[in-house]
Amino acid sequence: MSAITVRGVTLLPPCQVTAGQFRVIVPVMAGDLAPLPAAARTGDLVELRLDALAPLEEETLSTILLKTRDQIGPGKPLLATIRTAREGGLAPLTAEQYAALCRAVCRTGAADLLDVELSAGEQTACALRDAAHAAGMAVVFSSHDFDKTPDAGAMTRRLCRMGELGADIAKLAVMPRTAADAAALLQATAGAAAAMPHTPLITMSMGPLGAVTRVCGAAFGSCAGFATAGVSSAPGQPDAAALRAALAALHQMNL
Protein backbone atom coordinates (compact mmCIF):
# COMPACT_ATOMS: atom_id res chain seq x y z
CA MET A 1 0.00 0.00 0.00
CA SER A 2 1.02 3.66 -0.22
CA ALA A 3 -0.35 7.17 0.28
CA ILE A 4 -4.12 7.43 -0.13
CA THR A 5 -5.43 10.57 -1.84
CA VAL A 6 -9.15 11.36 -1.85
CA ARG A 7 -10.56 14.61 -3.24
CA GLY A 8 -7.13 16.20 -3.00
CA VAL A 9 -6.46 15.19 0.62
CA THR A 10 -3.60 12.74 1.14
CA LEU A 11 -3.20 10.29 4.03
CA LEU A 12 0.47 9.42 4.21
CA PRO A 13 2.17 6.15 5.15
CA PRO A 14 4.53 6.05 8.16
CA CYS A 15 7.64 6.47 6.02
CA GLN A 16 6.43 9.96 4.97
CA VAL A 17 4.12 11.40 7.64
CA THR A 18 5.08 14.31 9.91
CA ALA A 19 3.13 16.51 12.34
CA GLY A 20 2.73 19.08 9.58
CA GLN A 21 1.03 16.49 7.36
CA PHE A 22 -1.18 14.91 10.03
CA ARG A 23 -4.81 15.03 8.91
CA VAL A 24 -7.77 15.96 11.11
CA ILE A 25 -10.96 13.91 10.78
CA VAL A 26 -14.10 15.46 12.26
CA PRO A 27 -16.92 13.04 13.10
CA VAL A 28 -20.61 13.87 12.82
CA MET A 29 -23.27 11.63 14.32
CA ALA A 30 -25.89 10.99 11.64
CA GLY A 31 -28.76 11.50 14.06
CA ASP A 32 -27.95 15.24 14.01
CA LEU A 33 -26.44 16.73 10.86
CA ALA A 34 -26.39 20.28 12.24
CA PRO A 35 -22.59 20.16 12.85
CA LEU A 36 -21.87 19.25 9.20
CA PRO A 37 -20.96 22.78 8.02
CA ALA A 38 -18.53 23.26 10.92
CA ALA A 39 -17.09 19.78 10.38
CA ALA A 40 -16.49 20.52 6.71
CA ARG A 41 -14.80 23.84 7.56
CA THR A 42 -12.53 22.53 10.31
CA GLY A 43 -11.73 18.97 9.22
CA ASP A 44 -9.51 17.71 6.45
CA LEU A 45 -12.01 14.86 6.24
CA VAL A 46 -15.52 14.38 7.61
CA GLU A 47 -16.62 11.09 9.19
CA LEU A 48 -20.34 10.32 9.13
CA ARG A 49 -21.29 7.97 11.97
CA LEU A 50 -24.26 6.18 10.46
CA ASP A 51 -24.84 4.00 13.52
CA ALA A 52 -26.50 7.06 15.09
CA LEU A 53 -29.42 6.67 12.69
CA ALA A 54 -32.71 5.38 14.05
CA PRO A 55 -33.89 3.30 12.33
CA LEU A 56 -30.70 2.15 10.62
CA GLU A 57 -32.06 0.94 7.30
CA GLU A 58 -30.66 0.94 3.77
CA GLU A 59 -33.09 3.54 2.43
CA THR A 60 -32.55 5.95 5.35
CA LEU A 61 -28.80 5.41 5.18
CA SER A 62 -28.71 6.28 1.49
CA THR A 63 -30.77 9.44 1.98
CA ILE A 64 -28.52 10.69 4.79
CA LEU A 65 -25.31 9.94 2.89
CA LEU A 66 -26.50 11.82 -0.19
CA LYS A 67 -27.67 14.73 1.96
CA THR A 68 -24.29 14.80 3.71
CA ARG A 69 -22.42 14.87 0.42
CA ASP A 70 -24.58 17.76 -0.73
CA GLN A 71 -23.93 19.73 2.46
CA ILE A 72 -20.17 19.24 2.73
CA GLY A 73 -19.61 19.86 -0.96
CA PRO A 74 -17.67 18.06 -3.68
CA GLY A 75 -14.19 18.92 -2.36
CA LYS A 76 -14.37 17.33 1.09
CA PRO A 77 -13.50 13.65 1.62
CA LEU A 78 -16.20 11.64 3.42
CA LEU A 79 -15.54 8.60 5.59
CA ALA A 80 -18.64 6.46 6.17
CA THR A 81 -18.72 4.50 9.42
CA ILE A 82 -21.24 2.12 10.93
CA ARG A 83 -19.87 1.49 14.41
CA THR A 84 -21.42 -1.63 15.93
CA ALA A 85 -22.12 -2.19 19.59
CA ARG A 86 -19.35 -4.79 19.77
CA GLU A 87 -16.88 -2.03 18.84
CA GLY A 88 -18.31 0.63 21.16
CA GLY A 89 -20.87 2.04 18.74
CA LEU A 90 -24.65 2.44 18.73
CA ALA A 91 -25.71 -0.25 16.26
CA PRO A 92 -26.56 -3.72 17.69
CA LEU A 93 -26.02 -5.53 14.39
CA THR A 94 -25.17 -9.09 13.46
CA ALA A 95 -22.22 -9.57 11.12
CA GLU A 96 -24.68 -10.26 8.30
CA GLN A 97 -26.70 -7.10 8.95
CA TYR A 98 -23.51 -5.06 9.23
CA ALA A 99 -22.19 -6.37 5.92
CA ALA A 100 -25.48 -5.64 4.13
CA LEU A 101 -25.49 -2.05 5.34
CA CYS A 102 -21.84 -1.52 4.40
CA ARG A 103 -22.62 -2.75 0.90
CA ALA A 104 -25.50 -0.27 0.78
CA VAL A 105 -23.03 2.50 1.63
CA CYS A 106 -20.89 1.44 -1.33
CA ARG A 107 -23.86 1.58 -3.68
CA THR A 108 -24.67 5.22 -2.89
CA GLY A 109 -21.41 6.54 -4.34
CA ALA A 110 -21.53 9.40 -1.80
CA ALA A 111 -18.60 8.38 0.42
CA ASP A 112 -14.90 8.16 -0.38
CA LEU A 113 -13.76 5.83 2.38
CA LEU A 114 -15.49 2.98 4.20
CA ASP A 115 -14.68 1.93 7.77
CA VAL A 116 -14.72 -1.88 8.02
CA GLU A 117 -14.57 -3.48 11.47
CA LEU A 118 -12.16 -6.38 11.64
CA SER A 119 -14.37 -7.97 14.30
CA ALA A 120 -16.95 -8.72 11.60
CA GLY A 121 -14.62 -11.58 10.65
CA GLU A 122 -11.77 -11.66 8.19
CA GLN A 123 -13.84 -13.22 5.41
CA THR A 124 -16.54 -10.56 5.76
CA ALA A 125 -13.97 -7.77 6.04
CA CYS A 126 -12.23 -8.87 2.85
CA ALA A 127 -15.53 -9.16 0.97
CA LEU A 128 -16.42 -5.62 2.04
CA ARG A 129 -12.95 -4.45 1.04
CA ASP A 130 -13.58 -5.79 -2.45
CA ALA A 131 -17.05 -4.22 -2.64
CA ALA A 132 -15.67 -0.84 -1.57
CA HIS A 133 -12.80 -1.00 -4.04
CA ALA A 134 -15.20 -1.90 -6.83
CA ALA A 135 -17.14 1.25 -5.94
CA GLY A 136 -13.98 3.36 -6.04
CA MET A 137 -13.71 3.71 -2.26
CA ALA A 138 -10.68 3.32 0.00
CA VAL A 139 -11.01 0.99 3.00
CA VAL A 140 -10.12 1.63 6.64
CA PHE A 141 -9.87 -1.65 8.54
CA SER A 142 -10.54 -0.79 12.18
CA SER A 143 -10.38 -2.32 15.62
CA HIS A 144 -11.48 -0.78 18.93
CA ASP A 145 -11.07 -1.84 22.55
CA PHE A 146 -13.05 0.37 24.95
CA ASP A 147 -12.17 -1.75 27.99
CA LYS A 148 -8.39 -2.03 28.00
CA THR A 149 -5.09 -1.71 26.19
CA PRO A 150 -3.60 -4.99 24.93
CA ASP A 151 0.16 -5.39 25.13
CA ALA A 152 2.20 -3.58 22.50
CA GLY A 153 3.10 -6.74 20.60
CA ALA A 154 -0.55 -7.78 20.27
CA MET A 155 -1.52 -4.33 19.00
CA THR A 156 1.30 -4.32 16.45
CA ARG A 157 0.23 -7.73 15.22
CA ARG A 158 -3.36 -6.59 14.89
CA LEU A 159 -2.36 -3.60 12.77
CA CYS A 160 -0.07 -5.74 10.65
CA ARG A 161 -2.86 -8.25 10.10
CA MET A 162 -5.02 -5.48 8.69
CA GLY A 163 -2.24 -4.68 6.26
CA GLU A 164 -1.88 -8.33 5.30
CA LEU A 165 -5.62 -8.43 4.54
CA GLY A 166 -5.36 -5.52 2.14
CA ALA A 167 -6.44 -2.54 4.20
CA ASP A 168 -5.76 0.79 2.52
CA ILE A 169 -5.52 2.25 6.03
CA ALA A 170 -5.19 0.35 9.33
CA LYS A 171 -6.88 1.90 12.38
CA LEU A 172 -6.61 0.95 16.06
CA ALA A 173 -8.15 2.66 19.11
CA VAL A 174 -7.74 1.39 22.68
CA MET A 175 -8.62 2.50 26.22
CA PRO A 176 -5.74 3.17 28.62
CA ARG A 177 -5.90 2.48 32.35
CA THR A 178 -2.43 3.89 33.07
CA ALA A 179 0.03 6.26 31.42
CA ALA A 180 2.05 3.19 30.46
CA ASP A 181 -0.91 1.98 28.38
CA ALA A 182 -0.79 5.16 26.30
CA ALA A 183 2.94 4.63 25.82
CA ALA A 184 2.25 1.05 24.73
CA LEU A 185 -0.09 2.30 22.00
CA LEU A 186 2.65 4.54 20.65
CA GLN A 187 5.13 1.67 20.85
CA ALA A 188 2.72 -0.54 18.90
CA THR A 189 2.27 2.19 16.29
CA ALA A 190 6.03 2.47 15.86
CA GLY A 191 6.28 -1.31 15.54
CA ALA A 192 3.60 -1.44 12.86
CA ALA A 193 5.18 1.52 11.08
CA ALA A 194 8.50 -0.32 10.93
CA ALA A 195 6.85 -3.51 9.68
CA MET A 196 4.54 -1.73 7.19
CA PRO A 197 6.23 1.56 6.24
CA HIS A 198 3.99 1.98 3.20
CA THR A 199 0.57 1.36 4.82
CA PRO A 200 -1.10 4.45 6.34
CA LEU A 201 -1.96 4.03 10.03
CA ILE A 202 -4.47 5.76 12.30
CA THR A 203 -3.96 4.97 15.98
CA MET A 204 -5.02 6.49 19.26
CA SER A 205 -5.31 5.88 22.95
CA MET A 206 -8.67 7.19 24.16
CA GLY A 207 -9.76 9.24 27.16
CA PRO A 208 -7.74 11.81 29.15
CA LEU A 209 -4.79 9.46 29.65
CA GLY A 210 -4.51 8.96 25.91
CA ALA A 211 -4.75 12.62 24.88
CA VAL A 212 -1.01 12.84 24.24
CA THR A 213 -1.23 10.12 21.59
CA ARG A 214 -3.67 12.25 19.58
CA VAL A 215 -1.09 15.04 19.36
CA CYS A 216 2.19 13.18 18.88
CA GLY A 217 0.94 10.19 16.88
CA ALA A 218 2.61 11.38 13.68
CA ALA A 219 6.03 11.02 15.29
CA PHE A 220 5.30 7.30 15.66
CA GLY A 221 3.68 6.73 12.25
CA SER A 222 -0.01 7.68 12.57
CA CYS A 223 -1.31 9.80 9.67
CA ALA A 224 -4.59 11.18 11.05
CA GLY A 225 -6.67 11.69 14.17
CA PHE A 226 -10.20 12.55 15.21
CA ALA A 227 -11.27 15.90 16.65
CA THR A 228 -14.60 17.56 17.26
CA ALA A 229 -16.59 20.44 15.87
CA GLY A 230 -19.52 19.59 18.11
CA VAL A 231 -20.40 16.25 19.72
CA SER A 232 -17.53 13.79 20.11
CA SER A 233 -17.84 10.20 18.89
CA ALA A 234 -15.32 8.66 21.31
CA PRO A 235 -13.77 9.53 24.69
CA GLY A 236 -10.98 12.08 24.64
CA GLN A 237 -11.50 13.63 21.22
CA PRO A 238 -10.10 17.18 21.36
CA ASP A 239 -11.55 20.28 19.76
CA ALA A 240 -10.39 20.45 16.15
CA ALA A 241 -8.92 23.94 16.49
CA ALA A 242 -7.03 22.94 19.64
CA LEU A 243 -5.60 19.87 17.95
CA ARG A 244 -4.47 21.89 14.94
CA ALA A 245 -2.74 24.40 17.24
CA ALA A 246 -0.94 21.61 19.08
CA LEU A 247 0.13 19.97 15.82
CA ALA A 248 1.39 23.29 14.47
CA ALA A 249 3.47 23.83 17.61
CA LEU A 250 4.93 20.34 17.39
CA HIS A 251 5.70 20.80 13.72
CA GLN A 252 7.44 24.11 14.42
CA MET A 253 9.63 22.46 17.06
CA ASN A 254 10.74 19.87 14.52
CA LEU A 255 11.67 22.32 11.75
Coordinates of C-alpha atoms in Angstrom, one line a residue:
M1 CA 0.0 0.0 0.0
S2 CA 1.0 3.7 -0.2
A3 CA -0.3 7.2 0.3
I4 CA -4.1 7.4 -0.1
T5 CA -5.4 10.6 -1.8
V6 CA -9.2 11.4 -1.8
R7 CA -10.6 14.6 -3.2
G8 CA -7.1 16.2 -3.0
V9 CA -6.5 15.2 0.6
T10 CA -3.6 12.7 1.1
L11 CA -3.2 10.3 4.0
L12 CA 0.5 9.4 4.2
P13 CA 2.2 6.2 5.1
P14 CA 4.5 6.1 8.2
C15 CA 7.6 6.5 6.0
Q16 CA 6.4 10.0 5.0
V17 CA 4.1 11.4 7.6
T18 CA 5.1 14.3 9.9
A19 CA 3.1 16.5 12.3
G20 CA 2.7 19.1 9.6
Q21 CA 1.0 16.5 7.4
F22 CA -1.2 14.9 10.0
R23 CA -4.8 15.0 8.9
V24 CA -7.8 16.0 11.1
I25 CA -11.0 13.9 10.8
V26 CA -14.1 15.5 12.3
P27 CA -16.9 13.0 13.1
V28 CA -20.6 13.9 12.8
M29 CA -23.3 11.6 14.3
A30 CA -25.9 11.0 11.6
G31 CA -28.8 11.5 14.1
D32 CA -27.9 15.2 14.0
L33 CA -26.4 16.7 10.9
A34 CA -26.4 20.3 12.2
P35 CA -22.6 20.2 12.9
L36 CA -21.9 19.3 9.2
P37 CA -21.0 22.8 8.0
A38 CA -18.5 23.3 10.9
A39 CA -17.1 19.8 10.4
A40 CA -16.5 20.5 6.7
R41 CA -14.8 23.8 7.6
T42 CA -12.5 22.5 10.3
G43 CA -11.7 19.0 9.2
D44 CA -9.5 17.7 6.5
L45 CA -12.0 14.9 6.2
V46 CA -15.5 14.4 7.6
E47 CA -16.6 11.1 9.2
L48 CA -20.3 10.3 9.1
R49 CA -21.3 8.0 12.0
L50 CA -24.3 6.2 10.5
D51 CA -24.8 4.0 13.5
A52 CA -26.5 7.1 15.1
L53 CA -29.4 6.7 12.7
A54 CA -32.7 5.4 14.1
P55 CA -33.9 3.3 12.3
L56 CA -30.7 2.1 10.6
E57 CA -32.1 0.9 7.3
E58 CA -30.7 0.9 3.8
E59 CA -33.1 3.5 2.4
T60 CA -32.6 6.0 5.3
L61 CA -28.8 5.4 5.2
S62 CA -28.7 6.3 1.5
T63 CA -30.8 9.4 2.0
I64 CA -28.5 10.7 4.8
L65 CA -25.3 9.9 2.9
L66 CA -26.5 11.8 -0.2
K67 CA -27.7 14.7 2.0
T68 CA -24.3 14.8 3.7
R69 CA -22.4 14.9 0.4
D70 CA -24.6 17.8 -0.7
Q71 CA -23.9 19.7 2.5
I72 CA -20.2 19.2 2.7
G73 CA -19.6 19.9 -1.0
P74 CA -17.7 18.1 -3.7
G75 CA -14.2 18.9 -2.4
K76 CA -14.4 17.3 1.1
P77 CA -13.5 13.6 1.6
L78 CA -16.2 11.6 3.4
L79 CA -15.5 8.6 5.6
A80 CA -18.6 6.5 6.2
T81 CA -18.7 4.5 9.4
I82 CA -21.2 2.1 10.9
R83 CA -19.9 1.5 14.4
T84 CA -21.4 -1.6 15.9
A85 CA -22.1 -2.2 19.6
R86 CA -19.4 -4.8 19.8
E87 CA -16.9 -2.0 18.8
G88 CA -18.3 0.6 21.2
G89 CA -20.9 2.0 18.7
L90 CA -24.6 2.4 18.7
A91 CA -25.7 -0.3 16.3
P92 CA -26.6 -3.7 17.7
L93 CA -26.0 -5.5 14.4
T94 CA -25.2 -9.1 13.5
A95 CA -22.2 -9.6 11.1
E96 CA -24.7 -10.3 8.3
Q97 CA -26.7 -7.1 9.0
Y98 CA -23.5 -5.1 9.2
A99 CA -22.2 -6.4 5.9
A100 CA -25.5 -5.6 4.1
L101 CA -25.5 -2.0 5.3
C102 CA -21.8 -1.5 4.4
R103 CA -22.6 -2.7 0.9
A104 CA -25.5 -0.3 0.8
V105 CA -23.0 2.5 1.6
C106 CA -20.9 1.4 -1.3
R107 CA -23.9 1.6 -3.7
T108 CA -24.7 5.2 -2.9
G109 CA -21.4 6.5 -4.3
A110 CA -21.5 9.4 -1.8
A111 CA -18.6 8.4 0.4
D112 CA -14.9 8.2 -0.4
L113 CA -13.8 5.8 2.4
L114 CA -15.5 3.0 4.2
D115 CA -14.7 1.9 7.8
V116 CA -14.7 -1.9 8.0
E117 CA -14.6 -3.5 11.5
L118 CA -12.2 -6.4 11.6
S119 CA -14.4 -8.0 14.3
A120 CA -17.0 -8.7 11.6
G121 CA -14.6 -11.6 10.7
E122 CA -11.8 -11.7 8.2
Q123 CA -13.8 -13.2 5.4
T124 CA -16.5 -10.6 5.8
A125 CA -14.0 -7.8 6.0
C126 CA -12.2 -8.9 2.9
A127 CA -15.5 -9.2 1.0
L128 CA -16.4 -5.6 2.0
R129 CA -13.0 -4.5 1.0
D130 CA -13.6 -5.8 -2.5
A131 CA -17.0 -4.2 -2.6
A132 CA -15.7 -0.8 -1.6
H133 CA -12.8 -1.0 -4.0
A134 CA -15.2 -1.9 -6.8
A135 CA -17.1 1.2 -5.9
G136 CA -14.0 3.4 -6.0
M137 CA -13.7 3.7 -2.3
A138 CA -10.7 3.3 0.0
V139 CA -11.0 1.0 3.0
V140 CA -10.1 1.6 6.6
F141 CA -9.9 -1.7 8.5
S142 CA -10.5 -0.8 12.2
S143 CA -10.4 -2.3 15.6
H144 CA -11.5 -0.8 18.9
D145 CA -11.1 -1.8 22.6
F146 CA -13.0 0.4 25.0
D147 CA -12.2 -1.7 28.0
K148 CA -8.4 -2.0 28.0
T149 CA -5.1 -1.7 26.2
P150 CA -3.6 -5.0 24.9
D151 CA 0.2 -5.4 25.1
A152 CA 2.2 -3.6 22.5
G153 CA 3.1 -6.7 20.6
A154 CA -0.5 -7.8 20.3
M155 CA -1.5 -4.3 19.0
T156 CA 1.3 -4.3 16.5
R157 CA 0.2 -7.7 15.2
R158 CA -3.4 -6.6 14.9
L159 CA -2.4 -3.6 12.8
C160 CA -0.1 -5.7 10.6
R161 CA -2.9 -8.2 10.1
M162 CA -5.0 -5.5 8.7
G163 CA -2.2 -4.7 6.3
E164 CA -1.9 -8.3 5.3
L165 CA -5.6 -8.4 4.5
G166 CA -5.4 -5.5 2.1
A167 CA -6.4 -2.5 4.2
D168 CA -5.8 0.8 2.5
I169 CA -5.5 2.3 6.0
A170 CA -5.2 0.4 9.3
K171 CA -6.9 1.9 12.4
L172 CA -6.6 0.9 16.1
A173 CA -8.1 2.7 19.1
V174 CA -7.7 1.4 22.7
M175 CA -8.6 2.5 26.2
P176 CA -5.7 3.2 28.6
R177 CA -5.9 2.5 32.3
T178 CA -2.4 3.9 33.1
A179 CA 0.0 6.3 31.4
A180 CA 2.0 3.2 30.5
D181 CA -0.9 2.0 28.4
A182 CA -0.8 5.2 26.3
A183 CA 2.9 4.6 25.8
A184 CA 2.2 1.0 24.7
L185 CA -0.1 2.3 22.0
L186 CA 2.7 4.5 20.7
Q187 CA 5.1 1.7 20.8
A188 CA 2.7 -0.5 18.9
T189 CA 2.3 2.2 16.3
A190 CA 6.0 2.5 15.9
G191 CA 6.3 -1.3 15.5
A192 CA 3.6 -1.4 12.9
A193 CA 5.2 1.5 11.1
A194 CA 8.5 -0.3 10.9
A195 CA 6.9 -3.5 9.7
M196 CA 4.5 -1.7 7.2
P197 CA 6.2 1.6 6.2
H198 CA 4.0 2.0 3.2
T199 CA 0.6 1.4 4.8
P200 CA -1.1 4.4 6.3
L201 CA -2.0 4.0 10.0
I202 CA -4.5 5.8 12.3
T203 CA -4.0 5.0 16.0
M204 CA -5.0 6.5 19.3
S205 CA -5.3 5.9 23.0
M206 CA -8.7 7.2 24.2
G207 CA -9.8 9.2 27.2
P208 CA -7.7 11.8 29.2
L209 CA -4.8 9.5 29.7
G210 CA -4.5 9.0 25.9
A211 CA -4.7 12.6 24.9
V212 CA -1.0 12.8 24.2
T213 CA -1.2 10.1 21.6
R214 CA -3.7 12.3 19.6
V215 CA -1.1 15.0 19.4
C216 CA 2.2 13.2 18.9
G217 CA 0.9 10.2 16.9
A218 CA 2.6 11.4 13.7
A219 CA 6.0 11.0 15.3
F220 CA 5.3 7.3 15.7
G221 CA 3.7 6.7 12.2
S222 CA 0.0 7.7 12.6
C223 CA -1.3 9.8 9.7
A224 CA -4.6 11.2 11.1
G225 CA -6.7 11.7 14.2
F226 CA -10.2 12.6 15.2
A227 CA -11.3 15.9 16.6
T228 CA -14.6 17.6 17.3
A229 CA -16.6 20.4 15.9
G230 CA -19.5 19.6 18.1
V231 CA -20.4 16.3 19.7
S232 CA -17.5 13.8 20.1
S233 CA -17.8 10.2 18.9
A234 CA -15.3 8.7 21.3
P235 CA -13.8 9.5 24.7
G236 CA -11.0 12.1 24.6
Q237 CA -11.5 13.6 21.2
P238 CA -10.1 17.2 21.4
D239 CA -11.6 20.3 19.8
A240 CA -10.4 20.4 16.2
A241 CA -8.9 23.9 16.5
A242 CA -7.0 22.9 19.6
L243 CA -5.6 19.9 17.9
R244 CA -4.5 21.9 14.9
A245 CA -2.7 24.4 17.2
A246 CA -0.9 21.6 19.1
L247 CA 0.1 20.0 15.8
A248 CA 1.4 23.3 14.5
A249 CA 3.5 23.8 17.6
L250 CA 4.9 20.3 17.4
H251 CA 5.7 20.8 13.7
Q252 CA 7.4 24.1 14.4
M253 CA 9.6 22.5 17.1
N254 CA 10.7 19.9 14.5
L255 CA 11.7 22.3 11.7

